[in-house]
mmCIF file of C-alpha atoms and ligand atoms in Angstrom:
data_model
loop_
_atom_site.group_PDB
_atom_site.id
_atom_site.type_symbol
_atom_site.label_atom_id
_atom_site.label_comp_id
_atom_site.label_asym_id
_atom_site.label_seq_id
_atom_site.Cartn_x
_atom_site.Cartn_y
_atom_site.Cartn_z
ATOM 1 C CA MET A 1 -4.987 -33.837 -12.946
ATOM 2 C CA SER A 2 -1.465 -34.551 -13.420
ATOM 3 C CA TYR A 3 1.187 -32.000 -14.765
ATOM 4 C CA THR A 4 3.732 -33.478 -17.195
ATOM 5 C CA THR A 5 5.496 -30.292 -18.796
ATOM 6 C CA VAL A 6 6.240 -28.084 -15.865
ATOM 7 C CA GLU A 7 8.427 -29.019 -12.936
ATOM 8 C CA ALA A 8 7.170 -27.568 -9.492
ATOM 9 C CA PHE A 9 8.628 -24.353 -8.446
ATOM 10 C CA THR A 10 10.557 -24.456 -4.839
ATOM 11 C CA GLY A 11 10.973 -20.752 -3.840
ATOM 12 C CA ASP A 12 9.531 -19.226 -0.565
ATOM 13 C CA PHE A 13 6.976 -16.769 -1.269
ATOM 14 C CA THR A 14 7.253 -15.368 2.320
ATOM 15 C CA LEU A 15 11.092 -14.717 1.889
ATOM 16 C CA GLN A 16 12.169 -11.193 1.553
ATOM 17 C CA GLU A 17 15.859 -9.903 0.885
ATOM 18 C CA PRO A 18 17.933 -9.915 4.107
ATOM 19 C CA LEU A 19 18.968 -6.432 5.319
ATOM 20 C CA THR A 20 22.641 -5.128 3.424
ATOM 21 C CA GLU A 21 25.711 -5.383 5.558
ATOM 22 C CA ASP A 22 25.399 -1.522 5.088
ATOM 23 C CA ALA A 23 21.699 -1.701 6.998
ATOM 24 C CA ILE A 24 22.955 -4.044 9.474
ATOM 25 C CA ASN A 25 25.495 -1.705 10.452
ATOM 26 C CA ALA A 26 23.447 1.437 10.709
ATOM 27 C CA VAL A 27 21.122 -0.642 12.944
ATOM 28 C CA THR A 28 23.748 -1.830 14.908
ATOM 29 C CA GLU A 29 25.388 1.494 15.592
ATOM 30 C CA VAL A 30 21.851 2.669 16.649
ATOM 31 C CA MET A 31 21.431 -0.119 19.501
ATOM 32 C CA ARG A 32 25.060 0.322 20.303
ATOM 33 C CA SER A 33 24.354 4.116 21.004
ATOM 34 C CA GLY A 34 21.420 3.247 23.350
ATOM 35 C CA ARG A 35 19.777 6.068 21.687
ATOM 36 C CA LEU A 36 16.600 4.031 20.401
ATOM 37 C CA HIS A 37 14.125 6.575 20.972
ATOM 38 C CA ARG A 38 13.492 9.563 17.975
ATOM 39 C CA TYR A 39 13.505 12.092 20.758
ATOM 40 C CA ASN A 40 16.421 10.718 22.726
ATOM 41 C CA GLN A 41 19.142 12.982 21.469
ATOM 42 C CA ALA A 42 21.852 14.642 23.229
ATOM 43 C CA SER A 43 22.029 17.785 21.533
ATOM 44 C CA ASP A 44 20.131 19.366 18.856
ATOM 45 C CA GLY A 45 21.214 17.078 16.015
ATOM 46 C CA LEU A 46 18.674 15.356 13.963
ATOM 47 C CA SER A 47 17.820 11.652 15.228
ATOM 48 C CA VAL A 48 17.869 8.961 12.566
ATOM 49 C CA VAL A 49 14.169 9.141 12.451
ATOM 50 C CA SER A 50 14.342 12.797 11.349
ATOM 51 C CA ARG A 51 16.934 12.060 8.685
ATOM 52 C CA LEU A 52 14.803 9.556 7.295
ATOM 53 C CA GLU A 53 11.815 11.930 7.214
ATOM 54 C CA ALA A 54 13.939 14.467 5.335
ATOM 55 C CA ALA A 55 15.256 11.706 3.038
ATOM 56 C CA TYR A 56 11.830 10.414 2.399
ATOM 57 C CA ALA A 57 10.407 13.744 1.387
ATOM 58 C CA LEU A 58 12.922 14.694 -0.885
ATOM 59 C CA TRP A 59 12.532 11.279 -2.746
ATOM 60 C CA GLN A 60 8.840 11.711 -2.622
ATOM 61 C CA GLN A 61 8.986 15.266 -3.917
ATOM 62 C CA GLN A 62 6.623 16.371 -1.064
ATOM 63 C CA ASN A 63 7.257 18.989 1.712
ATOM 64 C CA TYR A 64 6.261 17.572 4.677
ATOM 65 C CA CYS A 65 6.868 13.733 5.931
ATOM 66 C CA LEU A 66 6.141 11.930 9.369
ATOM 67 C CA ALA A 67 7.488 8.511 10.047
ATOM 68 C CA CYS A 68 5.472 6.394 12.169
ATOM 69 C CA ALA A 69 4.573 3.129 13.774
ATOM 70 C CA SER A 70 2.577 1.542 10.336
ATOM 71 C CA GLY A 71 0.813 2.662 7.397
ATOM 72 C CA GLY A 72 -2.698 1.832 9.189
ATOM 73 C CA TYR A 73 -1.512 4.323 11.870
ATOM 74 C CA ALA A 74 -0.920 6.591 9.028
ATOM 75 C CA MET A 75 -4.215 6.536 7.304
ATOM 76 C CA ALA A 76 -5.764 7.037 10.920
ATOM 77 C CA THR A 77 -3.636 9.731 11.633
ATOM 78 C CA ALA A 78 -4.546 11.331 8.320
ATOM 79 C CA LEU A 79 -8.208 11.136 9.057
ATOM 80 C CA ARG A 80 -7.994 12.686 12.404
ATOM 81 C CA ALA A 81 -5.680 15.525 11.114
ATOM 82 C CA LEU A 82 -8.460 16.382 8.817
ATOM 83 C CA GLY A 83 -10.924 16.351 11.605
ATOM 84 C CA VAL A 84 -13.065 13.507 10.498
ATOM 85 C CA ALA A 85 -15.505 13.027 13.261
ATOM 86 C CA PRO A 86 -17.708 9.786 14.588
ATOM 87 C CA GLY A 87 -20.404 8.782 11.918
ATOM 88 C CA ASP A 88 -18.964 10.927 9.050
ATOM 89 C CA PRO A 89 -18.755 9.078 5.863
ATOM 90 C CA VAL A 90 -15.508 7.934 4.256
ATOM 91 C CA LEU A 91 -15.180 6.991 0.494
ATOM 92 C CA THR A 92 -13.040 3.932 -0.148
ATOM 93 C CA ASN A 93 -12.570 1.542 -2.797
ATOM 94 C CA ALA A 94 -14.527 -1.834 -2.127
ATOM 95 C CA PHE A 95 -11.133 -3.847 -2.972
ATOM 96 C CA THR A 96 -8.407 -3.020 -0.560
ATOM 97 C CA LEU A 97 -7.143 -4.328 2.381
ATOM 98 C CA ALA A 98 -8.477 -4.715 5.837
ATOM 99 C CA PRO A 99 -6.468 -2.179 7.389
ATOM 100 C CA VAL A 100 -8.059 0.748 5.144
ATOM 101 C CA PRO A 101 -11.449 0.041 6.521
ATOM 102 C CA GLY A 102 -9.894 -0.525 9.691
ATOM 103 C CA ALA A 103 -8.334 2.975 9.868
ATOM 104 C CA ILE A 104 -11.913 4.639 9.044
ATOM 105 C CA GLU A 105 -13.544 2.414 11.892
ATOM 106 C CA SER A 106 -10.751 3.862 14.397
ATOM 107 C CA VAL A 107 -12.151 7.208 14.190
ATOM 108 C CA ASN A 108 -15.525 5.783 14.793
ATOM 109 C CA ALA A 109 -16.696 6.952 10.825
ATOM 110 C CA LYS A 110 -18.337 5.348 8.455
ATOM 111 C CA PRO A 111 -16.977 3.493 5.266
ATOM 112 C CA ILE A 112 -18.925 4.101 2.205
ATOM 113 C CA LEU A 113 -17.450 1.631 -0.023
ATOM 114 C CA VAL A 114 -17.032 2.482 -4.008
ATOM 115 C CA GLU A 115 -16.797 -0.219 -6.759
ATOM 116 C CA VAL A 116 -13.883 -1.211 -8.575
ATOM 117 C CA THR A 117 -13.260 -2.037 -12.346
ATOM 118 C CA GLU A 118 -12.179 -5.237 -13.986
ATOM 119 C CA ASP A 119 -8.620 -3.257 -14.111
ATOM 120 C CA LEU A 120 -8.838 -3.234 -10.103
ATOM 121 C CA VAL A 121 -8.864 0.533 -10.125
ATOM 122 C CA ILE A 122 -11.890 2.747 -8.349
ATOM 123 C CA ASP A 123 -14.786 3.031 -10.740
ATOM 124 C CA LEU A 124 -15.504 6.528 -11.677
ATOM 125 C CA ILE A 125 -19.252 6.255 -12.236
ATOM 126 C CA ASP A 126 -19.653 4.690 -8.727
ATOM 127 C CA LEU A 127 -17.350 7.356 -7.388
ATOM 128 C CA THR A 128 -19.144 10.118 -8.941
ATOM 129 C CA LEU A 129 -22.482 8.698 -7.576
ATOM 130 C CA LYS A 130 -21.460 8.365 -3.885
ATOM 131 C CA ALA A 131 -19.517 11.514 -3.918
ATOM 132 C CA SER A 132 -22.680 13.165 -5.000
ATOM 133 C CA GLN A 133 -24.445 11.707 -2.175
ATOM 134 C CA HIS A 134 -21.564 12.668 0.560
ATOM 135 C CA PRO A 135 -20.318 15.818 -0.904
ATOM 136 C CA GLY A 136 -17.546 17.552 1.459
ATOM 137 C CA SER A 137 -16.332 13.996 2.623
ATOM 138 C CA VAL A 138 -12.883 12.623 2.403
ATOM 139 C CA LEU A 139 -11.970 9.746 0.002
ATOM 140 C CA LEU A 140 -9.555 7.227 1.340
ATOM 141 C CA LEU A 141 -8.482 6.139 -2.062
ATOM 142 C CA SER A 142 -6.619 2.923 -1.824
ATOM 143 C CA HIS A 143 -4.135 2.176 -4.730
ATOM 144 C CA MET A 144 -4.481 -1.553 -4.016
ATOM 145 C CA ARG A 145 -1.906 -4.131 -5.517
ATOM 146 C CA GLY A 146 -0.430 -1.015 -7.004
ATOM 147 C CA HIS A 147 -3.262 -0.127 -9.754
ATOM 148 C CA LEU A 148 -3.436 3.521 -10.254
ATOM 149 C CA ALA A 149 -6.605 4.941 -11.440
ATOM 150 C CA ASP A 150 -6.630 7.981 -14.118
ATOM 151 C CA MET A 151 -5.693 10.322 -11.140
ATOM 152 C CA HIS A 152 -6.643 13.301 -13.393
ATOM 153 C CA ASN A 153 -10.294 12.253 -13.328
ATOM 154 C CA VAL A 154 -10.331 11.237 -9.546
ATOM 155 C CA MET A 155 -9.043 14.846 -8.621
ATOM 156 C CA GLN A 156 -11.575 16.226 -10.952
ATOM 157 C CA ILE A 157 -14.540 13.790 -9.310
ATOM 158 C CA ALA A 158 -13.113 15.176 -6.039
ATOM 159 C CA ASP A 159 -12.902 18.911 -6.658
ATOM 160 C CA ALA A 160 -16.560 18.756 -8.063
ATOM 161 C CA HIS A 161 -17.643 17.242 -5.038
ATOM 162 C CA ASN A 162 -15.483 18.893 -2.566
ATOM 163 C CA LEU A 163 -13.932 15.841 -1.475
ATOM 164 C CA THR A 164 -10.611 15.833 0.589
ATOM 165 C CA VAL A 165 -8.694 12.839 -1.045
ATOM 166 C CA VAL A 166 -6.073 11.104 1.131
ATOM 167 C CA GLU A 167 -4.321 8.443 -0.954
ATOM 168 C CA ASP A 168 -3.125 4.736 0.455
ATOM 169 C CA CYS A 169 0.033 4.284 -1.511
ATOM 170 C CA ALA A 170 0.908 1.237 0.783
ATOM 171 C CA HIS A 171 1.154 -0.683 -2.772
ATOM 172 C CA THR A 172 2.575 2.438 -4.892
ATOM 173 C CA MET A 173 5.793 3.865 -3.661
ATOM 174 C CA GLY A 174 7.551 4.715 -6.669
ATOM 175 C CA ALA A 175 4.319 4.358 -9.008
ATOM 176 C CA ARG A 176 3.703 7.265 -11.048
ATOM 177 C CA PHE A 177 0.542 8.828 -12.959
ATOM 178 C CA ASP A 178 1.664 11.111 -15.690
ATOM 179 C CA GLY A 179 4.993 11.468 -14.406
ATOM 180 C CA GLU A 180 3.884 12.243 -11.255
ATOM 181 C CA ARG A 181 4.775 10.253 -8.106
ATOM 182 C CA SER A 182 1.625 8.475 -6.377
ATOM 183 C CA GLY A 183 0.955 10.113 -3.221
ATOM 184 C CA ASN A 184 1.384 13.777 -4.632
ATOM 185 C CA PHE A 185 -2.229 14.381 -5.603
ATOM 186 C CA GLY A 186 -4.497 14.130 -2.453
ATOM 187 C CA LYS A 187 -4.125 16.197 0.559
ATOM 188 C CA ILE A 188 -2.357 13.376 2.426
ATOM 189 C CA ALA A 189 -0.549 10.240 1.388
ATOM 190 C CA CYS A 190 0.047 7.320 3.494
ATOM 191 C CA PHE A 191 2.931 4.688 2.825
ATOM 192 C CA SER A 192 3.505 1.343 4.585
ATOM 193 C CA THR A 193 7.046 0.041 5.297
ATOM 194 C CA GLN A 194 5.685 -3.486 6.616
ATOM 195 C CA THR A 195 7.857 -6.495 5.809
ATOM 196 C CA TYR A 196 5.918 -7.096 1.688
ATOM 197 C CA LYS A 197 6.250 -3.162 1.103
ATOM 198 C CA HIS A 198 8.735 -1.520 -1.120
ATOM 199 C CA LEU A 199 10.892 -0.417 1.969
ATOM 200 C CA ASN A 200 10.950 -3.055 4.555
ATOM 201 C CA SER A 201 11.516 -2.533 8.507
ATOM 202 C CA GLY A 202 9.018 -5.188 9.562
ATOM 203 C CA GLU A 203 6.293 -2.509 10.678
ATOM 204 C CA GLY A 204 6.426 1.209 9.931
ATOM 205 C CA GLY A 205 4.856 3.841 7.780
ATOM 206 C CA PHE A 206 4.984 7.519 6.447
ATOM 207 C CA LEU A 207 2.553 10.047 6.067
ATOM 208 C CA THR A 208 3.600 12.943 3.499
ATOM 209 C CA THR A 209 1.621 16.095 2.583
ATOM 210 C CA CYS A 210 2.298 19.666 1.217
ATOM 211 C CA ASP A 211 -0.159 21.167 3.581
ATOM 212 C CA LYS A 212 1.451 22.906 6.517
ATOM 213 C CA GLU A 213 -1.390 22.689 8.807
ATOM 214 C CA LEU A 214 -1.849 19.048 8.168
ATOM 215 C CA ALA A 215 1.729 18.281 8.452
ATOM 216 C CA ALA A 216 1.893 19.917 12.136
ATOM 217 C CA ARG A 217 -1.204 18.158 13.181
ATOM 218 C CA ALA A 218 -0.047 14.976 12.317
ATOM 219 C CA VAL A 219 3.238 15.638 13.660
ATOM 220 C CA VAL A 220 1.523 16.374 17.422
ATOM 221 C CA LEU A 221 -0.833 13.457 16.737
ATOM 222 C CA SER A 222 1.919 11.106 16.233
ATOM 223 C CA GLY A 223 3.026 11.974 20.020
ATOM 224 C CA SER A 224 5.850 14.625 19.187
ATOM 225 C CA TYR A 225 4.899 16.172 22.706
ATOM 226 C CA MET A 226 6.827 19.335 22.160
ATOM 227 C CA LEU A 227 9.720 18.335 20.707
ATOM 228 C CA TYR A 228 8.430 18.767 16.811
ATOM 229 C CA GLU A 229 11.205 21.230 16.127
ATOM 230 C CA ARG A 230 13.204 18.014 16.101
ATOM 231 C CA HIS A 231 11.808 16.611 13.336
ATOM 232 C CA GLY A 232 13.223 16.712 9.521
ATOM 233 C CA ALA A 233 10.720 17.472 7.201
ATOM 234 C CA VAL A 234 8.094 19.681 9.120
ATOM 235 C CA PRO A 235 6.723 23.430 8.652
ATOM 236 C CA SER A 236 8.177 26.094 10.898
ATOM 237 C CA ARG A 237 7.549 26.773 14.601
ATOM 238 C CA GLU A 238 4.620 29.344 14.181
ATOM 239 C CA VAL A 239 2.412 26.840 12.300
ATOM 240 C CA PHE A 240 2.619 24.467 15.130
ATOM 241 C CA ASP A 241 1.759 27.688 17.575
ATOM 242 C CA SER A 242 -1.917 27.428 17.081
ATOM 243 C CA ILE A 243 -2.652 23.270 17.229
ATOM 244 C CA ARG A 244 0.108 22.195 19.565
ATOM 245 C CA LEU A 245 -2.176 22.540 22.402
ATOM 246 C CA GLN A 246 -5.217 21.360 21.058
ATOM 247 C CA THR A 247 -4.042 18.341 19.408
ATOM 248 C CA PRO A 248 -4.230 15.182 20.915
ATOM 249 C CA ASN A 249 -1.134 13.007 21.346
ATOM 250 C CA CYS A 250 -1.936 9.428 20.178
ATOM 251 C CA SER A 251 1.480 7.896 19.943
ATOM 252 C CA GLY A 252 2.466 5.953 16.808
ATOM 253 C CA ARG A 253 6.105 7.297 16.456
ATOM 254 C CA MET A 254 8.928 5.372 14.487
ATOM 255 C CA ASP A 255 12.001 4.295 16.385
ATOM 256 C CA ASN A 256 15.669 4.821 15.665
ATOM 257 C CA VAL A 257 16.368 1.147 14.909
ATOM 258 C CA ARG A 258 13.503 0.645 12.218
ATOM 259 C CA ALA A 259 14.544 4.314 10.792
ATOM 260 C CA ALA A 260 18.027 3.113 10.486
ATOM 261 C CA MET A 261 17.123 0.044 8.143
ATOM 262 C CA LEU A 262 15.187 2.267 6.216
ATOM 263 C CA LEU A 263 17.208 5.216 5.802
ATOM 264 C CA SER A 264 19.895 2.755 4.400
ATOM 265 C CA GLN A 265 17.266 1.108 2.386
ATOM 266 C CA MET A 266 16.790 4.215 0.431
ATOM 267 C CA GLN A 267 19.860 3.897 -1.292
ATOM 268 C CA GLN A 268 18.803 0.731 -3.165
ATOM 269 C CA LEU A 269 15.215 1.933 -3.409
ATOM 270 C CA ASP A 270 15.215 2.913 -7.023
ATOM 271 C CA GLU A 271 17.124 -0.129 -8.001
ATOM 272 C CA ASN A 272 14.634 -2.311 -6.321
ATOM 273 C CA LEU A 273 11.750 -0.822 -7.945
ATOM 274 C CA ARG A 274 13.109 -1.481 -11.164
ATOM 275 C CA ARG A 275 13.859 -4.936 -10.132
ATOM 276 C CA TRP A 276 10.315 -5.722 -9.294
ATOM 277 C CA ASN A 277 9.150 -4.221 -12.659
ATOM 278 C CA GLU A 278 11.507 -6.710 -14.296
ATOM 279 C CA ARG A 279 10.239 -9.717 -12.500
ATOM 280 C CA HIS A 280 6.626 -8.548 -12.863
ATOM 281 C CA ALA A 281 6.993 -8.348 -16.726
ATOM 282 C CA ALA A 282 8.354 -11.493 -17.197
ATOM 283 C CA MET A 283 5.752 -13.136 -15.055
ATOM 284 C CA ARG A 284 3.059 -11.189 -17.042
ATOM 285 C CA GLU A 285 4.513 -11.873 -20.348
ATOM 286 C CA VAL A 286 4.288 -15.717 -19.739
ATOM 287 C CA ILE A 287 0.796 -15.624 -18.201
ATOM 288 C CA SER A 288 -0.592 -13.372 -21.003
ATOM 289 C CA ALA A 289 0.227 -16.338 -23.436
ATOM 290 C CA SER A 290 -2.755 -18.096 -21.772
ATOM 291 C CA SER A 291 -5.996 -17.281 -23.719
ATOM 292 C CA ARG A 292 -7.852 -18.178 -20.645
ATOM 293 C CA LEU A 293 -6.572 -16.053 -18.127
ATOM 294 C CA VAL A 294 -7.275 -12.371 -17.892
ATOM 295 C CA LEU A 295 -4.716 -9.876 -16.762
ATOM 296 C CA PRO A 296 -6.021 -6.060 -15.335
ATOM 297 C CA ASN A 297 -4.860 -3.436 -17.925
ATOM 298 C CA PRO A 298 -2.747 -0.503 -16.869
ATOM 299 C CA VAL A 299 -4.430 3.029 -16.822
ATOM 300 C CA GLU A 300 -3.276 5.123 -19.361
ATOM 301 C CA SER A 301 -0.321 7.296 -18.274
ATOM 302 C CA SER A 302 0.228 4.884 -15.181
ATOM 303 C CA VAL A 303 3.593 3.332 -14.121
ATOM 304 C CA ARG A 304 2.877 0.791 -11.642
ATOM 305 C CA ILE A 305 5.804 -1.120 -9.376
ATOM 306 C CA GLY A 306 5.123 -4.915 -9.756
ATOM 307 C CA SER A 307 5.465 -6.238 -6.605
ATOM 308 C CA SER A 308 2.807 -8.724 -6.995
ATOM 309 C CA LEU A 309 0.653 -9.688 -9.750
ATOM 310 C CA GLN A 310 -3.161 -10.151 -10.138
ATOM 311 C CA PHE A 311 -5.019 -12.375 -12.838
ATOM 312 C CA ARG A 312 -8.745 -13.666 -13.027
ATOM 313 C CA ALA A 313 -9.927 -16.953 -14.168
ATOM 314 C CA PRO A 314 -13.397 -15.964 -15.665
ATOM 315 C CA TRP A 315 -14.729 -19.480 -16.299
ATOM 316 C CA LEU A 316 -14.225 -20.922 -13.003
ATOM 317 C CA ASP A 317 -16.999 -21.090 -10.290
ATOM 318 C CA ALA A 318 -16.021 -21.070 -6.527
ATOM 319 C CA SER A 319 -15.083 -24.831 -6.255
ATOM 320 C CA GLY A 320 -12.922 -24.369 -9.249
ATOM 321 C CA CYS A 321 -11.252 -21.287 -8.102
ATOM 322 C CA GLN A 322 -10.301 -23.253 -4.801
ATOM 323 C CA ALA A 323 -9.080 -26.154 -7.117
ATOM 324 C CA PHE A 324 -7.141 -23.774 -8.793
ATOM 325 C CA VAL A 325 -5.214 -22.417 -5.477
ATOM 326 C CA GLU A 326 -4.879 -26.420 -4.930
ATOM 327 C CA HIS A 327 -3.536 -27.187 -8.088
ATOM 328 C CA CYS A 328 -0.822 -24.502 -8.132
ATOM 329 C CA LEU A 329 0.222 -24.920 -4.594
ATOM 330 C CA VAL A 330 0.758 -28.811 -5.384
ATOM 331 C CA LEU A 331 3.344 -27.053 -7.988
ATOM 332 C CA GLY A 332 4.815 -24.833 -5.337
ATOM 333 C CA VAL A 333 3.005 -21.556 -6.458
ATOM 334 C CA GLU A 334 1.183 -19.614 -3.482
ATOM 335 C CA LEU A 335 -1.831 -17.679 -4.701
ATOM 336 C CA LYS A 336 -4.357 -16.033 -2.760
ATOM 337 C CA TRP A 337 -7.816 -15.941 -3.903
ATOM 338 C CA PHE A 338 -9.640 -12.774 -3.435
ATOM 339 C CA GLY A 339 -13.160 -14.183 -3.921
ATOM 340 C CA ASN A 340 -12.829 -16.898 -1.120
ATOM 341 C CA PRO A 341 -15.756 -16.503 1.028
ATOM 342 C CA THR A 342 -13.497 -17.624 4.014
ATOM 343 C CA PRO A 343 -11.326 -15.133 5.272
ATOM 344 C CA VAL A 344 -8.022 -16.432 5.100
ATOM 345 C CA ALA A 345 -4.511 -14.589 6.227
ATOM 346 C CA PHE A 346 -4.719 -11.259 4.719
ATOM 347 C CA THR A 347 -8.537 -9.863 4.039
ATOM 348 C CA SER A 348 -9.695 -8.024 1.240
ATOM 349 C CA GLN A 349 -13.250 -9.190 0.858
ATOM 350 C CA HIS A 350 -15.857 -6.360 2.195
ATOM 351 C CA GLY A 351 -18.295 -8.986 3.301
ATOM 352 C CA SER A 352 -15.530 -10.391 6.111
ATOM 353 C CA TRP A 353 -15.400 -6.804 7.506
ATOM 354 C CA THR A 354 -18.797 -7.476 9.456
ATOM 355 C CA TYR A 355 -18.263 -4.138 11.383
ATOM 356 C CA VAL A 356 -18.613 -2.281 8.247
ATOM 357 C CA GLU A 357 -22.480 -1.897 7.388
ATOM 358 C CA PRO A 358 -23.319 -4.384 4.520
ATOM 359 C CA GLN A 359 -23.055 -2.634 1.038
ATOM 360 C CA ASP A 360 -24.515 -3.793 -2.297
ATOM 361 C CA LEU A 361 -21.503 -3.783 -4.518
ATOM 362 C CA PRO A 362 -22.388 -6.665 -7.601
ATOM 363 C CA LYS A 363 -19.289 -5.197 -9.786
ATOM 364 C CA THR A 364 -16.715 -5.408 -7.339
ATOM 365 C CA ASP A 365 -17.851 -9.068 -6.291
ATOM 366 C CA ALA A 366 -17.997 -10.277 -9.949
ATOM 367 C CA VAL A 367 -14.540 -9.063 -10.431
ATOM 368 C CA LEU A 368 -13.024 -10.641 -6.961
ATOM 369 C CA ALA A 369 -15.089 -13.995 -7.368
ATOM 370 C CA THR A 370 -12.362 -14.889 -9.634
ATOM 371 C CA LEU A 371 -9.133 -12.854 -8.928
ATOM 372 C CA PHE A 372 -6.052 -14.337 -7.874
ATOM 373 C CA ASP A 373 -2.989 -12.607 -6.479
ATOM 374 C CA VAL A 374 0.713 -13.762 -6.398
ATOM 375 C CA ARG A 375 3.278 -12.114 -4.392
ATOM 376 C CA ILE A 376 6.642 -11.375 -6.044
ATOM 377 C CA PRO A 377 9.503 -11.298 -3.547
ATOM 378 C CA LEU A 378 12.686 -10.046 -4.776
ATOM 379 C CA THR A 379 14.281 -13.283 -3.540
ATOM 380 C CA PHE A 380 12.798 -14.657 -6.633
ATOM 381 C CA SER A 381 14.993 -14.258 -9.862
ATOM 382 C CA VAL A 382 13.561 -13.227 -13.036
ATOM 383 C CA GLU A 383 13.509 -16.696 -14.424
ATOM 384 C CA ASP A 384 11.870 -17.925 -11.172
ATOM 385 C CA CYS A 385 9.172 -15.577 -12.311
ATOM 386 C CA ARG A 386 8.969 -16.930 -15.648
ATOM 387 C CA HIS A 387 8.641 -20.474 -14.085
ATOM 388 C CA ILE A 388 5.654 -19.064 -11.975
ATOM 389 C CA GLY A 389 4.168 -17.975 -14.770
ATOM 390 C CA ALA A 390 4.454 -21.039 -16.897
ATOM 391 C CA ILE A 391 3.052 -23.092 -13.693
ATOM 392 C CA ILE A 392 -0.147 -20.777 -13.539
ATOM 393 C CA GLY A 393 -0.366 -21.197 -17.406
ATOM 394 C CA GLU A 394 -0.231 -24.799 -17.076
ATOM 395 C CA VAL A 395 -2.957 -25.233 -14.288
ATOM 396 C CA ALA A 396 -5.097 -22.619 -16.112
ATOM 397 C CA ALA A 397 -4.880 -24.817 -19.330
ATOM 398 C CA ARG A 398 -5.987 -27.887 -17.353
ATOM 399 C CA CYS A 399 -8.484 -26.616 -14.747
ATOM 400 C CA GLU A 400 -12.228 -26.987 -15.250
HETATM 401 C C1 PLP B 1 -3.668 -1.637 0.707
HETATM 402 C C2 PLP B 1 -2.974 -1.682 2.028
HETATM 403 N N1 PLP B 1 -3.300 -0.547 2.340
HETATM 404 C C3 PLP B 1 -2.718 -0.097 3.810
HETATM 405 C C4 PLP B 1 -1.940 -1.134 4.764
HETATM 406 C C5 PLP B 1 -1.707 -0.893 5.960
HETATM 407 O O1 PLP B 1 -0.133 -0.982 6.101
HETATM 408 P P1 PLP B 1 0.335 -1.332 7.550
HETATM 409 O O2 PLP B 1 0.466 -2.986 7.677
HETATM 410 O O3 PLP B 1 1.784 -1.058 7.472
HETATM 411 O O4 PLP B 1 -0.450 -0.726 8.652
HETATM 412 C C6 PLP B 1 -1.744 -2.307 3.929
HETATM 413 C C7 PLP B 1 -0.892 -3.583 4.334
HETATM 414 O O5 PLP B 1 -0.636 -4.434 3.817
HETATM 415 C C8 PLP B 1 -2.221 -2.576 2.598
HETATM 416 O O6 PLP B 1 -2.097 -3.844 2.038
#
């Protein structure tokens, strides 16, 4: 196959923006101080991590926030704080990334996978069925690739079956449903600040909640020792009194160096969310001109942050999908194919999580079979995003 109309793209899909000078100065200041550990404070003053927690709680419009080692750690901590026991069922979407079933496995619970729709959100019919089979369980709802379900309907189903909802907001920091921030619907929300997320500290995460007892448990679980009063967004001392000696320490704290990068980045967060959406809209507009490619429709009242874009090529079989990826790569566009039977890089295929009991998910399998993913780093301009969209459209026109 040869391409005549579109030039190859030469940008780097793995390249995130560098830290700003302000962030570098903030990190350097921490390193110069020698006080890298969150509890290594001379006085009663708040550490950088604690100040970050206060700032994030305010931005997220949530009462309590814990900064920790990763998004995966936040999810495992949420499940522990809720008292999920070995063998307990935990519902989650079948289309998510491996850290989600991984968090469930880390507390020896049993992932029950729920189908996803063509719009890449949890299937409410299958959720209702599985919720009725496992009443009183936890739903770890992963807003995979930023697609938000109708959260009013999800919460209605959860309430009807006494499910406790934990939101995995690794891809929805800043997204909203019906005006409310993603993460403020369930009991607990978990965020990631790993390199490809909306805040980037290489590794890191947040757990937020409005429940004071869950917040206290999460803080002690994260490894606060008896120093929890030095946190920036925690409930009062009395809340800790009843749980502090009964709650194990499973260290996963954030350090002051990462926190300094994040605290500084928070100043650009809203503007960066806008920049992502501008780029996503440009790429989406070009791709939507292709009559062959199918883009997921946003659920009404949801506002997504477009740090990646997904589309389906429904006419292709498996070898056609593989060829699609290869042709795009020749033109400099890196795609991920979610239907790949061989796990490559980040795994999102439930079949490749062999530690999870195999489950019958025909709807999800049909969606993933021809689903592709493009990362949108902010190092790309709006014009770059149009260029990438044009390449994808051109390959789609020629790939049989
Ligand atoms: C959907 C989803 N949930 C959770 C996580 C976990 O985040 P972390 O890498 O910080 O553990 C990721 C990470 O990429 C993710 O993609």
